C-alpha atoms as a printed R data frame, in Angstrom:
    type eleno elety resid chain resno       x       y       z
1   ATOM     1    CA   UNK     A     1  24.433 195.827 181.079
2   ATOM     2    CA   UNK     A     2  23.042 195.970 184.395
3   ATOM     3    CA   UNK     A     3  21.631 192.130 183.879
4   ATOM     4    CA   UNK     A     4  25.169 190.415 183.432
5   ATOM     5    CA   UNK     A     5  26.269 192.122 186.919
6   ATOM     6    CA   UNK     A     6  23.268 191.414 188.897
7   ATOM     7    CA   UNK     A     7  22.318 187.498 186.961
8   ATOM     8    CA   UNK     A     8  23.524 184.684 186.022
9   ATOM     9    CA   UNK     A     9  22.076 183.965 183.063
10  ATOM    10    CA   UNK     A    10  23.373 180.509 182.730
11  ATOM    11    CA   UNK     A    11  21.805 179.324 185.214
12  ATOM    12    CA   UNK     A    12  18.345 179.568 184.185
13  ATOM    13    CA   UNK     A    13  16.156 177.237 182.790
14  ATOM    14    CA   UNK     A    14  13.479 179.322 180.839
15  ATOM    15    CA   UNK     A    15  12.887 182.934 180.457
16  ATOM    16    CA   UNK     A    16   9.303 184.244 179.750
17  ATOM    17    CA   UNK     A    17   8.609 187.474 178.041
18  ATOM    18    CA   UNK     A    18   5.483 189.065 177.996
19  ATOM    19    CA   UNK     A    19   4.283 192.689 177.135
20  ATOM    20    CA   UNK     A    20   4.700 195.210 174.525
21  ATOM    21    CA   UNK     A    21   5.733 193.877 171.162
22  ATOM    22    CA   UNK     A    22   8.879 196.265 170.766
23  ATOM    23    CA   UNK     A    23   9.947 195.300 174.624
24  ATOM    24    CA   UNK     A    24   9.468 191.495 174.178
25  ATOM    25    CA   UNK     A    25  11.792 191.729 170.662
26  ATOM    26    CA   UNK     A    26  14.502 193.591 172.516
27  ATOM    27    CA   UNK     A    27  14.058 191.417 175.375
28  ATOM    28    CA   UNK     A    28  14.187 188.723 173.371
29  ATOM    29    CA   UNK     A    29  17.553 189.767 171.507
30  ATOM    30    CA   UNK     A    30  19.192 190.639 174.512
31  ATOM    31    CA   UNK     A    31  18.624 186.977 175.769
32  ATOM    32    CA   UNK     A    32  19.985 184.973 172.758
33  ATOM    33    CA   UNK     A    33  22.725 187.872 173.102
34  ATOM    34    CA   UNK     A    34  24.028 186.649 177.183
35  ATOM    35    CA   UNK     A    35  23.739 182.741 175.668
36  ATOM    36    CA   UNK     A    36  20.108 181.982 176.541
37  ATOM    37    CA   UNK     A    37  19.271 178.714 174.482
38  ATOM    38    CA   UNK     A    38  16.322 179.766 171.673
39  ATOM    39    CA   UNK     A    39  14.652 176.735 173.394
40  ATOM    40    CA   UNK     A    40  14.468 178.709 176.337
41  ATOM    41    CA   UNK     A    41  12.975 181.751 175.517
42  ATOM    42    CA   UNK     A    42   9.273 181.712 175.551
43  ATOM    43    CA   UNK     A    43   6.746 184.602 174.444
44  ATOM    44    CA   UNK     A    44   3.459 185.179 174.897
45  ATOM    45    CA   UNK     A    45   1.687 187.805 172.624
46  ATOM    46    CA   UNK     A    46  -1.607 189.193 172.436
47  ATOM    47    CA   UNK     A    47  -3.825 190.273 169.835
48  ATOM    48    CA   UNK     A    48  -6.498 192.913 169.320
49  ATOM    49    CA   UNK     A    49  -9.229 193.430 166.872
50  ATOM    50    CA   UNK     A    50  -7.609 195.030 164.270
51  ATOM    51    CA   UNK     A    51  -4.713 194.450 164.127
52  ATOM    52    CA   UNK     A    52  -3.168 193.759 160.702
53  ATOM    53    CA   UNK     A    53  -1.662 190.205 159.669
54  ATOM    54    CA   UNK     A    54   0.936 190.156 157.748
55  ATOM    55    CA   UNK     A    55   0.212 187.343 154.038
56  ATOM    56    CA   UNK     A    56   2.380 184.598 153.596
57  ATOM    57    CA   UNK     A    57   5.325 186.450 151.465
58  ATOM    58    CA   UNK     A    58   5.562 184.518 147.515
59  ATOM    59    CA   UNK     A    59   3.073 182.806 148.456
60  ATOM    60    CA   UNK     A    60  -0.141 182.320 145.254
61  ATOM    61    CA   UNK     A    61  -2.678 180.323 146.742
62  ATOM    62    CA   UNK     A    62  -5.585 181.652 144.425
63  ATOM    63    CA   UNK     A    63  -7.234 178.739 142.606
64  ATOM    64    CA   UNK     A    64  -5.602 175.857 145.014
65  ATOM    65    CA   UNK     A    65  -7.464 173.423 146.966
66  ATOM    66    CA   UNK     A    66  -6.816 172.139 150.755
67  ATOM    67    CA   UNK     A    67  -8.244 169.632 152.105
68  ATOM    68    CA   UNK     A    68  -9.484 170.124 155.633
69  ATOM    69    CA   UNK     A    69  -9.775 167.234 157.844
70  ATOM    70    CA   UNK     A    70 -11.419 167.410 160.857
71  ATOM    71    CA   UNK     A    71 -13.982 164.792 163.542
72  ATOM    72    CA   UNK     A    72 -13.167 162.427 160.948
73  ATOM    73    CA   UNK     A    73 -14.127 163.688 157.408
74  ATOM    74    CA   UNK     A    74 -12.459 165.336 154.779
75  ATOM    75    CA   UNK     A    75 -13.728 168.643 152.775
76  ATOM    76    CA   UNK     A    76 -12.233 170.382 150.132
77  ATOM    77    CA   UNK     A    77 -12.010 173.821 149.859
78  ATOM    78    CA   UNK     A    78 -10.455 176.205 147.094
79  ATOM    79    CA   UNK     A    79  -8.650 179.276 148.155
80  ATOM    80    CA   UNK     A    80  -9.533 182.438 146.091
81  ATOM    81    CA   UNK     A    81  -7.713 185.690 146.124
82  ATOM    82    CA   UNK     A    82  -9.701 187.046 148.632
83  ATOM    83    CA   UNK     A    83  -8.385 184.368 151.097
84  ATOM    84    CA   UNK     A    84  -5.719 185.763 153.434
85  ATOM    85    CA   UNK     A    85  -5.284 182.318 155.099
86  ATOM    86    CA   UNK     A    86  -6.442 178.487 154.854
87  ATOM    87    CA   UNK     A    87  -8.698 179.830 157.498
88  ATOM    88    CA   UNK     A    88 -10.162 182.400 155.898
89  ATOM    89    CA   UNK     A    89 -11.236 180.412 152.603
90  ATOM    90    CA   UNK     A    90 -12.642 177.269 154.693
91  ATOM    91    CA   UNK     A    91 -14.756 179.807 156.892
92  ATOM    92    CA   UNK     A    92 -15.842 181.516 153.562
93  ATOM    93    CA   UNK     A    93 -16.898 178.194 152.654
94  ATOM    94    CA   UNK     A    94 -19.163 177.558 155.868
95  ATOM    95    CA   UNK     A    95 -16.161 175.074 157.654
96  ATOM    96    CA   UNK     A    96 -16.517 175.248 161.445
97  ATOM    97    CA   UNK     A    97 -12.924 175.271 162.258
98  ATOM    98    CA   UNK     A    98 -11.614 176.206 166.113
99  ATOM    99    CA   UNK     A    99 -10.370 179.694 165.725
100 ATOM   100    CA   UNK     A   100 -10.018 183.029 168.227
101 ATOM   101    CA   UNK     A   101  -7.390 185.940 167.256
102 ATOM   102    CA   UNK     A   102  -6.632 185.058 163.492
103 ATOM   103    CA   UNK     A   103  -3.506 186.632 164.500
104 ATOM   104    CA   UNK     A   104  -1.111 183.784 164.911
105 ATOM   105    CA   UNK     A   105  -0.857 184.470 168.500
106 ATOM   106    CA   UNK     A   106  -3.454 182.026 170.495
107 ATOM   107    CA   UNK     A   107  -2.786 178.628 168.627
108 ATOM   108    CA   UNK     A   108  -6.492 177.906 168.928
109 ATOM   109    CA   UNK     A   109  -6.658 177.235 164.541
110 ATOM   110    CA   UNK     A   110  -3.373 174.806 165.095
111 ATOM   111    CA   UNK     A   111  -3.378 172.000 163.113
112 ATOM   112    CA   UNK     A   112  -1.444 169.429 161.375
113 ATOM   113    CA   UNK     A   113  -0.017 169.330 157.592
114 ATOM   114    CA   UNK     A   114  -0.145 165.433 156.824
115 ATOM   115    CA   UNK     A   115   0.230 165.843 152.912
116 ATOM   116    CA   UNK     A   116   1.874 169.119 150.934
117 ATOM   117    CA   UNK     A   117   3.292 172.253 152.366
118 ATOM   118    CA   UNK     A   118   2.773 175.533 153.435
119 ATOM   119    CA   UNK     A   119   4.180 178.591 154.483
120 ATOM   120    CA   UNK     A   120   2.939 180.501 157.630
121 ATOM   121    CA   UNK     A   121   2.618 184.299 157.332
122 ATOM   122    CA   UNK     A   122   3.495 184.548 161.151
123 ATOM   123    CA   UNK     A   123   3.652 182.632 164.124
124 ATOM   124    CA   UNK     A   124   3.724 183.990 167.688
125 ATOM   125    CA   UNK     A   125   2.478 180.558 169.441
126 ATOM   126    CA   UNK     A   126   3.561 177.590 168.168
127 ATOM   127    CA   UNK     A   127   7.259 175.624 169.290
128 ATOM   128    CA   UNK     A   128  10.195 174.951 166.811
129 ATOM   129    CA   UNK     A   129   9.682 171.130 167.637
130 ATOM   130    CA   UNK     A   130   5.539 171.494 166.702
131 ATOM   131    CA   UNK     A   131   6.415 173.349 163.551
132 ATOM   132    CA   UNK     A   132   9.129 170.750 162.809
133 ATOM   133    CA   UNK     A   133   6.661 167.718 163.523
134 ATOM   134    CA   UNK     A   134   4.425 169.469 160.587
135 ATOM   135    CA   UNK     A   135   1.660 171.616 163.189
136 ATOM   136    CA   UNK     A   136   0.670 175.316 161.413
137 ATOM   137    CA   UNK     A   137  -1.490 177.843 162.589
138 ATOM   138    CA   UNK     A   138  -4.549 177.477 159.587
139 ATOM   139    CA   UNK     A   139  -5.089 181.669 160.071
140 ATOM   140    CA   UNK     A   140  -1.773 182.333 158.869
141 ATOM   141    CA   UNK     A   141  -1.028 179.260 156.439
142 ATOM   142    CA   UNK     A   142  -1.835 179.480 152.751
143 ATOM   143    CA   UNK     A   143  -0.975 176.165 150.841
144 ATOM   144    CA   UNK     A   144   2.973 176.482 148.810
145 ATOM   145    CA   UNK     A   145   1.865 173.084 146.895
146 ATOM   146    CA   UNK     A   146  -0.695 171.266 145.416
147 ATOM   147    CA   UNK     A   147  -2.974 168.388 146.933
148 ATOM   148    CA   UNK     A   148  -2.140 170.060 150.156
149 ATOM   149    CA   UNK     A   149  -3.939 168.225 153.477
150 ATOM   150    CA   UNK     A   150  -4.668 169.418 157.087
151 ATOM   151    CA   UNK     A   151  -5.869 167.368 160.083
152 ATOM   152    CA   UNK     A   152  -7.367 169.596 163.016
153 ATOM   153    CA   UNK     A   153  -8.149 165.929 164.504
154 ATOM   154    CA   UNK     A   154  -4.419 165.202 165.318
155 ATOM   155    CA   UNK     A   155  -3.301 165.216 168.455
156 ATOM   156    CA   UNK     A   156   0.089 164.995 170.207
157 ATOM   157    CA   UNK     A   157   1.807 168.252 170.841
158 ATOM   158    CA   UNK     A   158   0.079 170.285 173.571
């Protein structure tokens, strides 16, 4: 209440919210509430060891195959049940793939789906226009279709 006396919130051009998870969602809701653009509204989250990652929901990877591409060559790797992520089961299977918080807050796994789709358990890092031109964060992505291809080698979004 005190906000829409003392600001004009149309007049901004970005808000950033950063601090306690329960703060930034309120925070967050009360600026899509005064008319702040979704666009507009950017988070940053951390991550600590140990703290729990939510699995894709409906999502039965076990027994499908990705196929990882990255400086140039392709590898195939099968996801078991024990494989909480695309992540997970190429790092099982000796892959060097960039990765920090396996949280789906640093964006260090991103990378791009050029062939099949997936769904993302959570994402804390990556724009709507990167997830809309196909980028997914490989530590929260588990493969929704067969013959399923990712390219850590593609470049464009920052």
């Amino acid at each position: 209440a005190l906000g829409k006396t003392l600001l004009d919130f149309s007049r901004f051009d970005d808000a950033f919210i950063c601090g306690p998870s329960a703060m930034m969602d309120d925070a967050e809701a009360a600026l899509r509430e005064l008319g702040v653009p979704e666009k507009a509204i950017h988070l940053e989250r951390f991550n600590t060891p140990g703290t729990s990652v939510k699995r894709a929901t409906g999502v039965q990877a076990e027994g499908r195959t990705v196929t990882i591409r990255q400086d140039g060559r392709d590898r195939l790797i099968a996801l078991s049940a024990e494989d909480d992520s695309i992540l997970d089961a190429a790092l099982r299977q000796g892959a060097d793939l960039p990765f920090a918080c396996k949280g789906g807050v640093c964006a260090t796994c991103k990378c791009k789906v050029v062939q099949g789709e997936v769904a993302m358990a959570a994402n804390y890092s990556l724009e709507a226009d990167e997830v809309a031109a196909g980028y997914v964060l490989s530590c929260q992505a588990l493969p929704k279709s067969g013959d399923v291809v990712v390219d850590f080698d593609a470049r464009g979004m920052a």
